[in-house]
PDB file of C-alpha atoms in Angstrom:
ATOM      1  CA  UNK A 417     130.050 135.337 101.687  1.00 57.00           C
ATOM      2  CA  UNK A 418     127.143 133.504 102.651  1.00 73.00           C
ATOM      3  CA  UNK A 419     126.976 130.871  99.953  1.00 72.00           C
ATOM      4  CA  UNK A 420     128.944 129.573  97.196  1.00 82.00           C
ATOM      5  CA  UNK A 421     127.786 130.708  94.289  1.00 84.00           C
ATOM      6  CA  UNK A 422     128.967 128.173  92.121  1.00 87.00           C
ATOM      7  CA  UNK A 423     127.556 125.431  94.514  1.00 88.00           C
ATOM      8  CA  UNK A 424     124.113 127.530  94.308  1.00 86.00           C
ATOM      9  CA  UNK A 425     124.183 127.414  90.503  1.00 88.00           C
ATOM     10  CA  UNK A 426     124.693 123.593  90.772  1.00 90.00           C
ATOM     11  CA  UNK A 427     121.844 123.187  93.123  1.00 90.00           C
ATOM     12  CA  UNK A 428     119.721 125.233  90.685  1.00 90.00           C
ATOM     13  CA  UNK A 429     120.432 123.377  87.386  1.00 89.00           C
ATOM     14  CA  UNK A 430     119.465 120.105  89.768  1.00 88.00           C
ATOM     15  CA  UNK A 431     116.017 121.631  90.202  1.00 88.00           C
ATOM     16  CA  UNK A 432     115.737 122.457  86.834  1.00 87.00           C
ATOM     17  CA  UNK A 433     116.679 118.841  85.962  1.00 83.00           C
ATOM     18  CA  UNK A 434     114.489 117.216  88.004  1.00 83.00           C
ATOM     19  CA  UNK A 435     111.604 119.023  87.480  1.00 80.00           C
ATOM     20  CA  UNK A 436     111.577 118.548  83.437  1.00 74.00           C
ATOM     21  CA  UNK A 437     112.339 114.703  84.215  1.00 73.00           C
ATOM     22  CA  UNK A 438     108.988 114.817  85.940  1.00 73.00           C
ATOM     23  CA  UNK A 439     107.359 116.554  82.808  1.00 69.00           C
ATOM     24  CA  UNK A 440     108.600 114.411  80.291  1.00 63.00           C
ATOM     25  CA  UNK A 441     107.937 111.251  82.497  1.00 64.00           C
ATOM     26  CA  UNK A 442     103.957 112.687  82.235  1.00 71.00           C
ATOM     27  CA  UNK A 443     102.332 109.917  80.424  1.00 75.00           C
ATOM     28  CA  UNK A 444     101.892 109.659  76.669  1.00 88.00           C
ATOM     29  CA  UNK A 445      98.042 108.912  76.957  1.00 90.00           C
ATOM     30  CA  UNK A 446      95.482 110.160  78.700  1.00 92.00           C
ATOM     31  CA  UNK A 447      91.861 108.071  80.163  1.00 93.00           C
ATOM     32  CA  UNK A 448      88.995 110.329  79.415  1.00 96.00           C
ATOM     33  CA  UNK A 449      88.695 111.033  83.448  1.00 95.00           C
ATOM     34  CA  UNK A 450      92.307 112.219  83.046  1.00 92.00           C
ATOM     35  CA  UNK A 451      91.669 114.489  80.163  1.00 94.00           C
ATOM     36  CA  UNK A 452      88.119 115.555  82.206  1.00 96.00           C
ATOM     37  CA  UNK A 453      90.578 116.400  85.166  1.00 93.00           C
ATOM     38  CA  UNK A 454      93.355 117.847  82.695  1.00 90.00           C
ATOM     39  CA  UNK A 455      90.587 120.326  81.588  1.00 92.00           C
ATOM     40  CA  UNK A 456      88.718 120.713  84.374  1.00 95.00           C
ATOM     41  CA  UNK A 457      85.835 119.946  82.852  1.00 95.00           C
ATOM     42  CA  UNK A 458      82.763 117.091  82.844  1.00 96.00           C
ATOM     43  CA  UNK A 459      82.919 113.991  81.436  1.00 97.00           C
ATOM     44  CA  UNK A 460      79.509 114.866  78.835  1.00 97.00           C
ATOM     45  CA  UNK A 461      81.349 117.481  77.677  1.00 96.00           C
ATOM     46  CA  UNK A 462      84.446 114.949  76.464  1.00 96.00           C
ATOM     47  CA  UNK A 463      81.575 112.775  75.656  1.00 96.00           C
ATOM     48  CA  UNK A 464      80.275 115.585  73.211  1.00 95.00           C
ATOM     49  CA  UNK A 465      83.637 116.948  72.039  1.00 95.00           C
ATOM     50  CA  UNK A 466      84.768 113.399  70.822  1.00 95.00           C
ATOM     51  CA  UNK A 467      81.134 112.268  69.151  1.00 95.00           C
ATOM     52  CA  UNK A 468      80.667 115.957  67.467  1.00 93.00           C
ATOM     53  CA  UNK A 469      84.066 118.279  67.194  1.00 92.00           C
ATOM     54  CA  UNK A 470      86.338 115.163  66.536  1.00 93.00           C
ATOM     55  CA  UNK A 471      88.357 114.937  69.743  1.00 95.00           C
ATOM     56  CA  UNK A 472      91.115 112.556  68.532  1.00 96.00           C
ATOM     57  CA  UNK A 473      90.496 109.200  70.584  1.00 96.00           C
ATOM     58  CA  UNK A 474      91.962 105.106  70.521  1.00 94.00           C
ATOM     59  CA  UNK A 475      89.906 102.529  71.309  1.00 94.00           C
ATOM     60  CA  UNK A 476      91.872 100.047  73.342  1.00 91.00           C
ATOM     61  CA  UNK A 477      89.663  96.445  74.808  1.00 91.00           C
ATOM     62  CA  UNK A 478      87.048  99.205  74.179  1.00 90.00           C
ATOM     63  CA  UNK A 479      88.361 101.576  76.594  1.00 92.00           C
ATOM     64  CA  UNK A 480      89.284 105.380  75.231  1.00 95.00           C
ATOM     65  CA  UNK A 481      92.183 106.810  75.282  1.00 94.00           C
ATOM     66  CA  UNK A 482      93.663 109.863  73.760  1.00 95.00           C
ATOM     67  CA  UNK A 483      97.195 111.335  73.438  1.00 93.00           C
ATOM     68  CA  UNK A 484      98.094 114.288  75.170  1.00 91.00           C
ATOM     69  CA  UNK A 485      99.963 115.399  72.401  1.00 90.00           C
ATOM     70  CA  UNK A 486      96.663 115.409  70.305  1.00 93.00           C
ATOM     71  CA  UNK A 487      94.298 116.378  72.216  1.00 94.00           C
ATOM     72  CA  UNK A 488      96.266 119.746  73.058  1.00 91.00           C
ATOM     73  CA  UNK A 489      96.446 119.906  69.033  1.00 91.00           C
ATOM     74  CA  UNK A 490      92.961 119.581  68.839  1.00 92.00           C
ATOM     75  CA  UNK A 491      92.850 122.755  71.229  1.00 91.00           C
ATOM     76  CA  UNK A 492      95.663 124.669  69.431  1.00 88.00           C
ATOM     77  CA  UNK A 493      93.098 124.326  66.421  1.00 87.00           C
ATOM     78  CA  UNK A 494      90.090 125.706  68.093  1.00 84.00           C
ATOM     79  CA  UNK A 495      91.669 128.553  69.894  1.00 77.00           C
ATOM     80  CA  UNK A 496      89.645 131.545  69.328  1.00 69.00           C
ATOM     81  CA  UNK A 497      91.387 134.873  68.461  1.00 59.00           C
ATOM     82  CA  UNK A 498      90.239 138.421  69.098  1.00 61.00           C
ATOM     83  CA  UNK A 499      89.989 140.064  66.336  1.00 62.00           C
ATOM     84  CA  UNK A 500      89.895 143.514  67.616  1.00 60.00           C
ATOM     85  CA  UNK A 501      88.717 144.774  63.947  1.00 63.00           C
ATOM     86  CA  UNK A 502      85.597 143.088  64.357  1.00 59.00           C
ATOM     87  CA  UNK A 503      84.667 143.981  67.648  1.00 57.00           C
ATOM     88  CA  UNK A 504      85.105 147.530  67.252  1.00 61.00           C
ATOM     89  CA  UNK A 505      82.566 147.043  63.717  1.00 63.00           C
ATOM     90  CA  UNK A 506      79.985 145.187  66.397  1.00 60.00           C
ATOM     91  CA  UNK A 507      80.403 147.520  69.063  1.00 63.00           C
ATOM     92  CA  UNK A 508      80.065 150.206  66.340  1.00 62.00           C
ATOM     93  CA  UNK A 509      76.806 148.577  65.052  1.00 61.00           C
ATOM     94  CA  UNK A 510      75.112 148.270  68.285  1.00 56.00           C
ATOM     95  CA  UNK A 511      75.835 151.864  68.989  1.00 56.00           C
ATOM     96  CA  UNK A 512      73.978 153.236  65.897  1.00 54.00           C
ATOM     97  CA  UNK A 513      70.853 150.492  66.412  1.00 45.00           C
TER      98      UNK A 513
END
């Protein structure tokens, strides 16, 4: 046998453990050029997001902050579906116009 498999198991479940320590030690809060790189996206657009869709923020010494947690609520909430219903009715619309 090339390996034991009960010594591979052992080496696996250490992986395992060590990589969700690393997850769980992500921090709690988030600067706003964290949650710019966390979405990949431009600082205006957080700008926008928290003055006029109500991106959960704390103001700490003035400085914003927001917690992971809520922010990917705050994306859970504006996840748009595909209501396949309704584009079929569009598609069908545009097709008779």
């Amino acid at each position: 046998m090339l390996f034991d498999e009960k010594e591979f198991k052992k080496i696996i479940a250490d992986g395992i453990a060590e990589s969700l320590a690393t997850i769980a030690r992500k921090r709690e809060y988030l600067t706003v050029p964290e949650v710019c790189e966390e979405l990949r996206c431009s600082r205006s657009m957080i700008d926008k997001q928290i003055r006029e869709n109500g991106l959960p923020i704390t103001r700490v010494d003035g400085k914003i902050i927001v917690r992971r947690e809520h922010l990917y609520e705050w994306l859970d909430k504006r996840v748009e579906s595909n209501n396949w219903d309704q584009t079929i009715e569009r598609v069908k619309q545009h097709a008779t116009l």
